[in-house]
Coordinates of C-alpha atoms in Angstrom, one line a residue:
Chain E
M1 CA 29.5 17.7 6.0
K2 CA 28.2 14.4 3.6
I3 CA 24.3 13.5 3.3
R4 CA 23.5 10.3 1.4
V5 CA 20.6 11.5 -0.7
R6 CA 18.3 8.4 -2.1
Y7 CA 15.4 8.6 -4.4
T8 CA 13.0 6.4 -5.6
T9 CA 10.2 6.1 -7.6
Q10 CA 9.5 8.9 -10.4
L11 CA 12.0 10.9 -9.0
K12 CA 14.6 8.2 -9.4
M13 CA 13.7 7.6 -13.3
A14 CA 13.8 11.5 -13.8
L15 CA 17.2 11.6 -12.5
G16 CA 18.5 8.2 -13.7
V17 CA 20.4 7.8 -10.4
D18 CA 19.3 6.0 -7.4
S19 CA 21.6 7.8 -4.7
E20 CA 24.2 10.8 -4.6
E21 CA 26.1 12.3 -1.9
I22 CA 25.6 16.2 -1.2
E23 CA 28.0 18.3 0.6
L24 CA 26.4 20.7 3.3
P25 CA 27.6 23.2 5.9
P26 CA 27.1 22.1 9.2
S27 CA 24.4 22.4 11.0
S28 CA 22.1 22.3 7.7
S29 CA 18.3 21.6 7.8
L30 CA 16.6 19.7 5.1
Q31 CA 15.1 22.9 3.6
D32 CA 19.0 23.2 3.1
L33 CA 19.3 20.0 1.0
L34 CA 16.6 20.4 -1.0
Q35 CA 17.9 24.1 -2.3
R36 CA 21.3 22.2 -2.7
L37 CA 19.2 19.6 -4.9
R38 CA 17.2 22.4 -6.4
Q39 CA 20.8 23.9 -7.6
L40 CA 22.1 20.7 -8.5
H41 CA 19.0 19.7 -10.5
P42 CA 16.6 22.5 -11.2
Q43 CA 14.5 20.4 -13.8
E44 CA 13.9 17.5 -12.1
V45 CA 13.3 18.9 -8.8
H46 CA 10.9 22.1 -9.7
Q47 CA 8.7 18.7 -11.5
Y48 CA 8.3 16.4 -8.7
V49 CA 9.7 18.4 -5.4
F50 CA 8.1 22.0 -5.0
T51 CA 5.1 23.3 -6.0
A52 CA 4.2 26.5 -7.9
D53 CA 3.8 28.2 -4.5
D54 CA 7.6 27.3 -3.4
Q55 CA 6.1 24.3 -0.7
L56 CA 6.9 21.0 -0.7
Q57 CA 4.8 18.5 -3.3
P58 CA 2.2 16.3 -1.2
G59 CA 3.5 13.4 -2.8
V60 CA 7.1 13.3 -1.4
L61 CA 7.9 12.1 1.6
L62 CA 11.5 12.9 3.3
C63 CA 13.1 10.5 6.0
V64 CA 16.5 10.6 7.2
D65 CA 17.9 7.8 8.4
N66 CA 14.6 5.5 7.3
K67 CA 12.6 7.7 9.9
H68 CA 9.6 10.0 8.4
A69 CA 10.1 13.7 9.3
G70 CA 6.9 15.0 8.6
R71 CA 7.0 18.1 6.4
D72 CA 9.0 20.1 8.9
L73 CA 11.5 21.1 6.3
S74 CA 13.7 23.4 9.6
T75 CA 14.6 19.2 10.5
S76 CA 18.7 19.9 11.3
L77 CA 20.6 17.5 9.1
S78 CA 23.9 15.7 10.9
E79 CA 27.2 14.4 9.1
S80 CA 26.6 10.7 7.4
E81 CA 22.7 11.1 7.7
E82 CA 21.1 9.4 4.8
V83 CA 17.7 11.1 3.8
T84 CA 15.5 9.5 1.1
L85 CA 12.9 11.8 -1.1
L86 CA 9.9 8.8 -1.6
S87 CA 7.2 9.6 -4.0
V88 CA 4.6 8.0 -3.2
V89 CA 2.9 5.7 -5.9
S90 CA -0.2 3.6 -6.6
G91 CA -1.6 0.4 -7.6
G92 CA -3.1 -0.7 -11.3
Chain C
M1 CA -0.4 -4.9 17.1
A2 CA -3.6 -5.7 18.0
N3 CA -6.6 -4.3 15.7
N4 CA -9.5 -2.3 17.0
Q5 CA -12.2 -5.1 15.2
P6 CA -13.9 -7.8 17.7
D7 CA -12.8 -11.2 17.8
S8 CA -14.5 -13.8 16.0
T9 CA -14.3 -17.6 15.6
D10 CA -18.0 -18.7 15.6
L11 CA -17.4 -20.8 12.0
E12 CA -15.8 -24.1 13.2
L13 CA -13.2 -25.6 10.7
T14 CA -14.7 -28.8 8.7
E15 CA -12.2 -31.9 8.2
E16 CA -12.3 -30.7 4.9
E17 CA -10.8 -27.5 5.8
R18 CA -8.3 -28.5 8.2
A19 CA -6.8 -31.0 5.8
T20 CA -6.7 -28.3 2.9
Y21 CA -4.9 -25.7 5.7
E22 CA -2.9 -28.3 7.6
W23 CA 0.5 -26.7 6.7
Q24 CA -0.4 -23.1 7.7
I25 CA -2.2 -24.3 10.4
W26 CA 1.3 -26.1 11.7
V27 CA 2.7 -21.9 12.0
P28 CA 3.4 -21.3 15.5
D29 CA 1.1 -18.6 17.0
F30 CA -1.3 -19.2 13.8
G31 CA -3.0 -22.5 14.4
E32 CA -6.7 -23.5 14.1
Q33 CA -7.2 -20.4 15.9
G34 CA -6.6 -18.4 12.8
Q35 CA -7.3 -20.6 10.9
R36 CA -11.0 -20.1 11.8
R37 CA -10.4 -16.6 12.3
L38 CA -9.7 -16.3 8.3
K39 CA -12.8 -18.1 8.0
N40 CA -14.8 -15.9 10.3
A41 CA -13.3 -13.6 8.3
S42 CA -14.2 -10.7 5.5
V43 CA -11.8 -8.4 3.5
L44 CA -12.3 -5.8 0.8
V45 CA -10.4 -5.7 -2.2
T46 CA -10.5 -2.5 -3.9
R47 CA -9.8 -3.3 -7.3
C48 CA -8.4 -6.6 -8.8
G49 CA -5.6 -5.6 -10.3
G50 CA -1.9 -5.8 -10.7
L51 CA -2.1 -5.7 -6.7
G52 CA -5.7 -6.9 -5.8
S53 CA -5.5 -10.2 -7.9
V54 CA -2.8 -11.5 -6.0
V55 CA -4.5 -10.2 -2.9
A56 CA -7.1 -11.7 -3.4
Y57 CA -5.9 -15.1 -5.1
E58 CA -3.2 -15.5 -1.8
L59 CA -6.6 -14.4 0.7
A60 CA -8.5 -17.1 -1.2
A61 CA -6.1 -19.5 -1.2
A62 CA -5.6 -18.7 3.0
G63 CA -9.0 -19.7 3.5
I64 CA -10.2 -16.3 4.4
G65 CA -14.4 -16.4 4.8
K66 CA -15.7 -13.6 2.4
L67 CA -14.2 -11.3 -0.1
I68 CA -15.5 -8.5 -2.1
L69 CA -13.9 -7.3 -4.9
A70 CA -14.6 -4.2 -6.4
H71 CA -13.4 -3.4 -9.9
G72 CA -15.4 -2.1 -12.5
G73 CA -14.3 -2.0 -16.7
Q74 CA -13.8 -5.1 -19.1
V75 CA -10.3 -7.2 -19.5
K76 CA -7.4 -5.6 -21.8
H77 CA -4.6 -7.0 -23.6
S78 CA -2.6 -4.3 -21.2
D79 CA -4.1 -6.1 -17.6
L80 CA -2.4 -9.2 -18.8
N81 CA 1.1 -8.8 -17.6
R82 CA 0.0 -8.4 -14.2
Q83 CA -3.7 -8.9 -13.0
L84 CA -3.2 -12.7 -12.2
L85 CA -7.5 -13.0 -12.1
M86 CA -7.8 -12.4 -15.8
T87 CA -7.2 -14.5 -18.6
H88 CA -6.9 -14.2 -21.9
A89 CA -9.7 -16.2 -22.8
G90 CA -11.7 -13.3 -20.5
L91 CA -11.1 -10.3 -22.8
G92 CA -13.9 -7.9 -23.5
K93 CA -15.5 -9.4 -20.2
S94 CA -16.0 -8.4 -16.8
R95 CA -13.1 -8.1 -14.6
V96 CA -14.7 -8.8 -11.4
E97 CA -17.1 -12.0 -13.0
S98 CA -13.1 -13.1 -14.7
A99 CA -11.7 -13.0 -10.8
R100 CA -14.9 -14.9 -9.4
R101 CA -14.5 -17.4 -11.4
R102 CA -10.7 -18.0 -10.9
L103 CA -11.3 -17.5 -7.1
L104 CA -13.7 -20.3 -7.1
E105 CA -12.0 -22.5 -9.2
L106 CA -9.0 -22.3 -6.6
N107 CA -11.4 -21.8 -3.4
P108 CA -15.3 -23.2 -4.3
R109 CA -15.9 -22.6 -0.1
L110 CA -15.3 -18.9 -0.6
Q111 CA -18.1 -16.3 0.2
I112 CA -17.4 -13.5 -3.0
E113 CA -19.6 -10.6 -3.5
I114 CA -18.6 -8.7 -6.7
V115 CA -19.0 -5.2 -7.3
A116 CA -18.7 -4.1 -11.4
E117 CA -17.8 -0.4 -10.1
N118 CA -14.4 1.3 -8.5
V119 CA -14.6 2.8 -5.1
N120 CA -16.4 5.9 -5.3
E121 CA -18.4 8.3 -3.1
Q122 CA -21.6 6.5 -3.6
N123 CA -20.9 3.1 -2.2
V124 CA -17.8 3.3 -0.2
Q125 CA -19.8 3.6 2.8
S126 CA -21.4 0.1 2.6
L127 CA -18.3 -1.4 0.9
V128 CA -16.2 -0.3 4.2
S129 CA -18.9 -1.5 6.2
Q130 CA -18.8 -5.6 5.1
A131 CA -15.3 -5.9 5.8
D132 CA -13.0 -6.5 8.6
V133 CA -10.1 -5.5 7.2
V134 CA -9.7 -3.3 3.8
V135 CA -6.4 -4.1 1.2
D136 CA -6.1 -0.8 -1.0
C137 CA -4.9 -1.7 -4.4
A138 CA -6.4 1.4 -6.0
P139 CA -4.2 3.2 -8.6
L140 CA -6.3 6.9 -8.2
F141 CA -5.3 8.4 -5.2
E142 CA -8.6 10.1 -5.2
E143 CA -9.9 6.9 -4.6
R144 CA -7.4 5.5 -1.5
L145 CA -8.5 8.8 0.3
L146 CA -11.6 7.9 -0.6
L147 CA -11.6 4.7 1.0
N148 CA -9.2 6.4 3.8
R149 CA -11.1 8.8 5.1
E150 CA -14.1 5.8 5.3
I151 CA -11.8 3.2 7.1
I152 CA -10.7 6.8 9.7
A153 CA -14.9 6.9 9.9
Q154 CA -15.6 2.9 10.6
R155 CA -12.5 2.6 12.4
K156 CA -11.4 -0.4 10.3
P157 CA -7.7 -1.7 9.5
M158 CA -6.5 -1.1 6.3
V159 CA -3.4 -2.5 4.3
D160 CA -2.2 -0.1 1.5
C161 CA -0.1 -1.9 -1.5
A162 CA 1.6 0.2 -4.1
M163 CA 4.0 -0.1 -6.8
Y164 CA 6.0 1.7 -9.7
E165 CA 8.4 0.0 -12.3
L166 CA 10.5 -2.1 -9.9
E167 CA 9.5 -0.6 -6.6
T168 CA 6.8 -1.1 -4.1
H169 CA 5.1 0.1 -1.3
L170 CA 3.3 -1.4 1.7
T171 CA 1.8 0.3 4.7
T172 CA -1.2 -0.6 7.7
I173 CA -3.4 1.7 8.7
I174 CA -4.6 0.5 11.9
P175 CA -7.5 3.8 12.7
G176 CA -6.3 5.5 16.4
Q177 CA -3.2 4.2 16.4
T178 CA -0.9 4.9 13.5
P179 CA -1.2 7.6 10.9
C180 CA -3.2 7.4 7.9
L181 CA -3.0 8.2 4.5
S182 CA -3.9 11.7 5.0
C183 CA -0.8 12.2 7.2
L184 CA 1.4 11.1 4.4
Y185 CA 0.0 13.2 1.4
P186 CA -3.1 14.9 2.2
E187 CA -3.8 15.4 -1.4
P188 CA -3.3 13.9 -3.9
P189 CA 0.4 14.1 -5.8
K190 CA 0.4 16.3 -9.0
M191 CA 2.7 14.0 -10.8
W192 CA 1.4 10.9 -10.8
R193 CA 0.1 9.6 -14.0
R194 CA -2.3 6.7 -14.3
E195 CA -1.0 4.8 -16.2
F196 CA 3.7 3.6 -16.0
P197 CA 5.7 1.2 -15.9
V198 CA 5.7 -1.9 -13.8
F199 CA 6.3 -5.3 -14.1
G200 CA 3.6 -8.4 -13.3
A201 CA 6.4 -9.8 -10.5
V202 CA 6.3 -6.4 -8.6
S203 CA 2.8 -6.5 -8.2
G204 CA 2.5 -9.8 -7.5
M205 CA 5.2 -9.2 -4.8
V206 CA 3.6 -6.3 -3.1
G207 CA 0.4 -8.4 -3.4
C208 CA 1.5 -11.2 -1.7
L209 CA 3.3 -9.6 1.5
G210 CA -0.5 -7.3 1.4
A211 CA -2.2 -10.5 1.5
M212 CA 0.2 -11.7 4.6
E213 CA 0.0 -8.1 6.7
A214 CA -4.5 -8.8 6.1
I215 CA -3.5 -12.5 7.5
K216 CA -1.5 -11.4 10.7
I217 CA -4.4 -8.2 10.8
I218 CA -7.1 -11.1 11.5
A219 CA -5.5 -14.0 12.7
R220 CA -3.7 -11.8 15.5
F221 CA -0.2 -12.7 15.0
G222 CA 3.0 -11.2 13.9
E223 CA 3.6 -8.1 13.7
T224 CA 2.0 -6.2 11.4
L225 CA 3.5 -2.7 9.2
A226 CA 1.7 -0.6 11.8
G227 CA 3.7 2.9 11.7
K228 CA 5.6 1.5 9.7
L229 CA 6.1 2.2 5.6
A230 CA 8.3 -1.0 4.1
T231 CA 9.9 -0.5 0.3
C232 CA 11.1 -2.7 -2.0
D233 CA 13.6 -2.0 -4.9
L234 CA 13.6 -5.3 -6.7
R235 CA 16.4 -3.7 -9.5
D236 CA 19.3 -4.4 -6.7
M237 CA 17.2 -5.6 -4.0
T238 CA 17.3 -3.5 -1.3
F239 CA 14.5 -4.1 1.5
R240 CA 13.8 -0.9 3.7
T241 CA 11.4 0.1 6.5
M242 CA 11.0 3.7 7.8
T243 CA 8.6 4.3 10.5
I244 CA 6.2 7.1 9.2
Q245 CA 4.3 9.9 11.8
Q246 CA 1.3 11.0 12.6
D247 CA 0.7 14.5 11.3
P248 CA -0.9 16.2 14.4
N249 CA -3.1 18.3 12.7
C250 CA -4.4 15.4 10.5
P251 CA -8.1 16.6 10.1
L252 CA -8.9 12.7 9.8
C253 CA -6.9 11.3 12.3
A254 CA -5.6 13.4 14.6
S255 CA -8.5 13.0 16.9
L256 CA -8.4 9.8 17.5
T257 CA -5.1 9.4 19.1
R258 CA -5.3 13.1 21.0

């Protein structure tokens, strides 16, 4: 199945793209998607998405079709869904 | 969405105020009652930089009764692309003094309390206690989480404004009704850098939106971003609104909704 992944702020800048389409096996989860992204973009995903002990970084929000998925990476994905990796930002 | 604060319209409008705010008093659902609510309200704006300058300016223009501004330091050259309450003539001088001067030029009726320091453990309780609504414009996540903790403790609504490059984030937190910042990020992000790319037009845009959120909360009209996160990417003019969920194990706010 195809999933559209959108990147924001620092991760978008690091990757140089604001979105891309990712092919995943049917019934894949958010965890599967993140692992696929890690294969595709090892340096950026390591730096901006995961902690040293392989947890989701505290400043990364995952949204599926504009709905916050919380920190449960077992959330199942469906064909044509859009996943946003939103890196939180602040002021200044 | 209603907030938890008591309604106050004690101070009546003067004829000068009716004339000044005539165009917004014409707004349906706002009217004179909304204007009186603004006049009777106080807002804490934490830091008056790129975001907070514009939040404070718009609230002063709208006729808010009192602003509390907390921001340390002196005006620097690198402030002037976005911190619209600061001026070239103010370089090297107190940021909050510059902010007060500019705001009173616009609205001499405004009550302003300035605090020449950033929000910290020592002042956060007192600052939040003086406000009906908080607008978080701080650059450091430690400050944001400190404010978040305090508004939960005091059950005060908070508008949270943020920016990066050409993107903005905005949400409204109503303790007991919405997720709080700690639900979204329980600790400061590791990769955040204190200085980052941004245009003043970007911080100004989200500052205007943040001010409008505060106005809606105080005047009790319209629909706020409670439980939602609005994102804008001005590079391609993409505007989205995402629903955000409370962390059922949030140590700060989960107990408020059980």
